[in-house]
mmCIF file of C-alpha atoms in Angstrom:
data_model
loop_
_atom_site.group_PDB
_atom_site.id
_atom_site.type_symbol
_atom_site.label_atom_id
_atom_site.label_comp_id
_atom_site.label_asym_id
_atom_site.label_seq_id
_atom_site.Cartn_x
_atom_site.Cartn_y
_atom_site.Cartn_z
ATOM 1 C CA UNK O 1 124.788 75.539 131.297
ATOM 2 C CA UNK O 2 123.572 71.966 131.668
ATOM 3 C CA UNK O 3 127.041 70.932 132.898
ATOM 4 C CA UNK O 4 126.539 73.078 135.992
ATOM 5 C CA UNK O 5 123.003 72.045 137.034
ATOM 6 C CA UNK O 6 124.101 70.480 140.304
ATOM 7 C CA UNK O 7 126.379 73.294 141.490
ATOM 8 C CA UNK O 8 125.477 74.361 145.051
ATOM 9 C CA UNK O 9 124.165 77.891 145.460
ATOM 10 C CA UNK O 10 126.341 80.430 147.238
ATOM 11 C CA UNK O 11 125.077 83.631 148.853
ATOM 12 C CA UNK O 12 126.065 87.060 147.572
ATOM 13 C CA UNK O 13 125.339 90.059 149.773
ATOM 14 C CA UNK O 14 124.401 93.337 148.094
ATOM 15 C CA UNK O 15 125.346 96.679 149.681
ATOM 16 C CA UNK O 16 121.733 97.216 150.825
ATOM 17 C CA UNK O 17 121.823 93.949 152.795
ATOM 18 C CA UNK O 18 119.848 91.891 150.284
ATOM 19 C CA UNK O 19 121.147 88.365 149.807
ATOM 20 C CA UNK O 20 121.023 86.664 146.412
ATOM 21 C CA UNK O 21 121.806 82.984 145.867
ATOM 22 C CA UNK O 22 123.891 82.066 142.802
ATOM 23 C CA UNK O 23 124.471 78.525 141.579
ATOM 24 C CA UNK O 24 125.105 77.647 137.962
ATOM 25 C CA UNK O 25 124.911 81.362 137.046
ATOM 26 C CA UNK O 26 128.420 81.766 138.468
ATOM 27 C CA UNK O 27 129.759 79.679 135.593
ATOM 28 C CA UNK O 28 127.434 80.727 132.792
ATOM 29 C CA UNK O 29 129.093 84.152 132.588
ATOM 30 C CA UNK O 30 132.523 82.595 132.072
ATOM 31 C CA UNK O 31 131.140 80.323 129.375
ATOM 32 C CA UNK O 32 129.572 83.331 127.684
ATOM 33 C CA UNK O 33 133.005 85.000 127.570
ATOM 34 C CA UNK O 34 134.901 81.905 126.437
ATOM 35 C CA UNK O 35 132.389 79.515 124.911
ATOM 36 C CA UNK O 36 132.134 78.830 121.214
ATOM 37 C CA UNK O 37 128.599 77.530 120.814
ATOM 38 C CA UNK O 38 125.977 79.292 118.709
ATOM 39 C CA UNK O 39 123.962 80.444 121.732
ATOM 40 C CA UNK O 40 126.948 82.277 123.200
ATOM 41 C CA UNK O 41 127.782 83.881 119.859
ATOM 42 C CA UNK O 42 124.173 85.037 119.488
ATOM 43 C CA UNK O 43 124.139 86.570 123.000
ATOM 44 C CA UNK O 44 127.470 88.320 122.363
ATOM 45 C CA UNK O 45 126.147 89.665 119.041
ATOM 46 C CA UNK O 46 123.006 91.014 120.724
ATOM 47 C CA UNK O 47 125.095 92.651 123.445
ATOM 48 C CA UNK O 48 127.431 94.162 120.849
ATOM 49 C CA UNK O 49 124.490 95.517 118.868
ATOM 50 C CA UNK O 50 122.906 97.085 121.941
ATOM 51 C CA UNK O 51 126.255 98.519 123.026
ATOM 52 C CA UNK O 52 126.945 99.923 119.585
ATOM 53 C CA UNK O 53 123.493 101.485 119.319
ATOM 54 C CA UNK O 54 123.507 103.043 122.777
ATOM 55 C CA UNK O 55 127.073 104.301 123.008
ATOM 56 C CA UNK O 56 126.855 108.095 123.172
ATOM 57 C CA UNK O 57 130.143 108.917 121.428
ATOM 58 C CA UNK O 58 130.085 106.447 118.561
ATOM 59 C CA UNK O 59 131.842 106.899 115.294
ATOM 60 C CA UNK O 60 129.269 106.357 112.491
ATOM 61 C CA UNK O 61 130.567 102.829 111.886
ATOM 62 C CA UNK O 62 130.996 101.970 115.575
ATOM 63 C CA UNK O 63 127.903 99.801 115.943
ATOM 64 C CA UNK O 64 129.165 97.459 113.214
ATOM 65 C CA UNK O 65 132.613 97.280 114.809
ATOM 66 C CA UNK O 66 131.066 96.771 118.261
ATOM 67 C CA UNK O 67 129.106 93.787 116.954
ATOM 68 C CA UNK O 68 132.268 92.355 115.392
ATOM 69 C CA UNK O 69 134.260 92.924 118.581
ATOM 70 C CA UNK O 70 131.719 91.549 121.031
ATOM 71 C CA UNK O 71 130.666 88.570 118.933
ATOM 72 C CA UNK O 72 133.985 86.764 119.446
ATOM 73 C CA UNK O 73 135.157 84.749 122.397
ATOM 74 C CA UNK O 74 138.040 86.225 124.411
ATOM 75 C CA UNK O 75 140.583 83.697 123.178
ATOM 76 C CA UNK O 76 139.699 84.472 119.539
ATOM 77 C CA UNK O 77 140.034 88.211 120.100
ATOM 78 C CA UNK O 78 143.458 87.714 121.714
ATOM 79 C CA UNK O 79 144.712 85.537 118.851
ATOM 80 C CA UNK O 80 143.274 87.799 116.151
ATOM 81 C CA UNK O 81 144.891 90.835 117.775
ATOM 82 C CA UNK O 82 148.284 89.121 117.869
ATOM 83 C CA UNK O 83 147.962 87.798 114.308
ATOM 84 C CA UNK O 84 147.235 91.310 112.998
ATOM 85 C CA UNK O 85 150.679 92.442 114.203
ATOM 86 C CA UNK O 86 154.033 91.807 112.560
ATOM 87 C CA UNK O 87 155.094 88.157 112.687
ATOM 88 C CA UNK O 88 158.212 89.059 114.704
ATOM 89 C CA UNK O 89 156.072 90.582 117.470
ATOM 90 C CA UNK O 90 153.414 87.876 117.741
ATOM 91 C CA UNK O 91 155.309 85.512 120.055
ATOM 92 C CA UNK O 92 156.222 88.354 122.399
ATOM 93 C CA UNK O 93 152.623 89.608 122.491
ATOM 94 C CA UNK O 94 151.249 86.151 123.221
ATOM 95 C CA UNK O 95 153.845 85.749 125.969
ATOM 96 C CA UNK O 96 152.483 88.856 127.712
ATOM 97 C CA UNK O 97 148.687 88.691 127.627
ATOM 98 C CA UNK O 98 147.158 90.705 130.464
ATOM 99 C CA UNK O 99 143.530 90.364 131.453
ATOM 100 C CA UNK O 100 141.795 92.673 133.893
ATOM 101 C CA UNK O 101 138.422 94.200 134.586
ATOM 102 C CA UNK O 102 135.262 92.733 136.035
ATOM 103 C CA UNK O 103 135.207 89.793 133.634
ATOM 104 C CA UNK O 104 138.676 88.784 134.817
ATOM 105 C CA UNK O 105 137.252 88.141 138.289
ATOM 106 C CA UNK O 106 135.625 84.902 137.119
ATOM 107 C CA UNK O 107 137.185 82.034 139.049
ATOM 108 C CA UNK O 108 139.820 80.175 137.008
ATOM 109 C CA UNK O 109 139.672 82.585 134.060
ATOM 110 C CA UNK O 110 143.450 83.083 133.793
ATOM 111 C CA UNK O 111 144.179 79.369 133.370
ATOM 112 C CA UNK O 112 141.204 78.865 131.070
ATOM 113 C CA UNK O 113 142.170 81.774 128.794
ATOM 114 C CA UNK O 114 145.755 80.491 128.623
ATOM 115 C CA UNK O 115 144.591 76.977 127.706
ATOM 116 C CA UNK O 116 142.129 78.263 125.076
ATOM 117 C CA UNK O 117 144.695 80.590 123.472
ATOM 118 C CA UNK O 118 147.318 77.831 123.456
ATOM 119 C CA UNK O 119 144.862 75.476 121.761
ATOM 120 C CA UNK O 120 144.436 77.991 118.929
ATOM 121 C CA UNK O 121 148.079 79.078 118.700
ATOM 122 C CA UNK O 122 149.575 75.586 118.787
ATOM 123 C CA UNK O 123 147.621 74.556 115.686
ATOM 124 C CA UNK O 124 149.634 77.188 113.763
ATOM 125 C CA UNK O 125 152.890 77.458 115.709
ATOM 126 C CA UNK O 126 153.430 74.534 118.106
ATOM 127 C CA UNK O 127 156.518 75.919 119.863
ATOM 128 C CA UNK O 128 155.107 79.238 121.052
ATOM 129 C CA UNK O 129 154.536 79.804 124.750
ATOM 130 C CA UNK O 130 151.441 81.640 125.878
ATOM 131 C CA UNK O 131 151.585 83.503 129.183
ATOM 132 C CA UNK O 132 148.463 85.108 130.624
ATOM 133 C CA UNK O 133 149.009 87.576 133.446
ATOM 134 C CA UNK O 134 146.494 89.134 135.748
ATOM 135 C CA UNK O 135 146.779 91.202 138.901
ATOM 136 C CA UNK O 136 145.541 89.759 142.191
ATOM 137 C CA UNK O 137 141.809 89.091 142.147
ATOM 138 C CA UNK O 138 141.197 91.917 144.621
ATOM 139 C CA UNK O 139 142.561 94.454 142.089
ATOM 140 C CA UNK O 140 141.342 93.034 138.752
ATOM 141 C CA UNK O 141 138.063 94.917 138.607
ATOM 142 C CA UNK O 142 139.765 98.246 139.365
ATOM 143 C CA UNK O 143 142.830 98.103 137.080
ATOM 144 C CA UNK O 144 141.582 100.823 134.729
ATOM 145 C CA UNK O 145 140.982 103.141 137.691
ATOM 146 C CA UNK O 146 144.368 102.340 139.183
ATOM 147 C CA UNK O 147 146.125 102.942 135.864
ATOM 148 C CA UNK O 148 144.257 106.191 135.297
ATOM 149 C CA UNK O 149 145.126 107.336 138.800
ATOM 150 C CA UNK O 150 148.820 106.617 138.293
ATOM 151 C CA UNK O 151 148.853 108.285 134.878
ATOM 152 C CA UNK O 152 146.985 111.336 136.189
ATOM 153 C CA UNK O 153 149.451 111.777 139.046
ATOM 154 C CA UNK O 154 152.520 111.899 136.757
ATOM 155 C CA UNK O 155 153.987 115.367 136.393
ATOM 156 C CA UNK O 156 154.400 114.970 132.625
ATOM 157 C CA UNK O 157 150.748 114.048 132.159
ATOM 158 C CA UNK O 158 149.583 117.657 132.536
ATOM 159 C CA UNK O 159 151.134 118.368 129.121
ATOM 160 C CA UNK O 160 148.735 115.830 127.602
ATOM 161 C CA UNK O 161 145.516 117.268 129.046
ATOM 162 C CA UNK O 162 142.992 118.175 126.367
ATOM 163 C CA UNK O 163 140.537 120.909 127.214
ATOM 164 C CA UNK O 164 137.014 121.004 125.868
ATOM 165 C CA UNK O 165 137.903 124.117 123.895
ATOM 166 C CA UNK O 166 140.916 122.397 122.272
ATOM 167 C CA UNK O 167 138.812 119.370 121.392
ATOM 168 C CA UNK O 168 136.073 121.516 119.873
ATOM 169 C CA UNK O 169 138.638 123.495 117.878
ATOM 170 C CA UNK O 170 140.758 120.579 116.555
ATOM 171 C CA UNK O 171 138.495 117.551 116.916
ATOM 172 C CA UNK O 172 139.873 114.112 117.675
ATOM 173 C CA UNK O 173 143.139 114.949 115.886
ATOM 174 C CA UNK O 174 144.202 116.895 118.961
ATOM 175 C CA UNK O 175 145.016 113.566 120.610
ATOM 176 C CA UNK O 176 147.738 112.854 118.039
ATOM 177 C CA UNK O 177 149.130 116.355 118.456
ATOM 178 C CA UNK O 178 149.306 116.259 122.266
ATOM 179 C CA UNK O 179 150.072 112.566 122.761
ATOM 180 C CA UNK O 180 152.479 111.596 119.960
#
């Protein structure tokens, strides 16, 4: 955060007309997502713990897994995910990393994630190419909604609908039955 002390403040207009000035805060969020220092890890752990404890539909062990998931930086989560797959698939996965969502709207995040992942990957496998893709910035925050909309409009998707009654009767296993 000290690196960004002299960043000029920019106005942000809320829907109700209120204007908020943001300076170094614009960059602190990105550092929280990508940074490796102890303060960032502690904040991510606290967020993960609060998320895990407040999530309405948690599995009994979900709060522990939420802490584990949220306590890592993005580049570590990407590399760990790829390394947990078969060796033959790792290069292909790392050549097709897609980031989206609100956090992907941070300025310069695509290049920074690519550089951070490459720094980790090239210590193990120097020849691998890392490619990070992201939709245009205007669509990044809405990708889940866009994908859900497209999926919901497919004719074959109606066969995968799960009613409340089906879920109550079969539990979560109904997903594997309807969506093989």
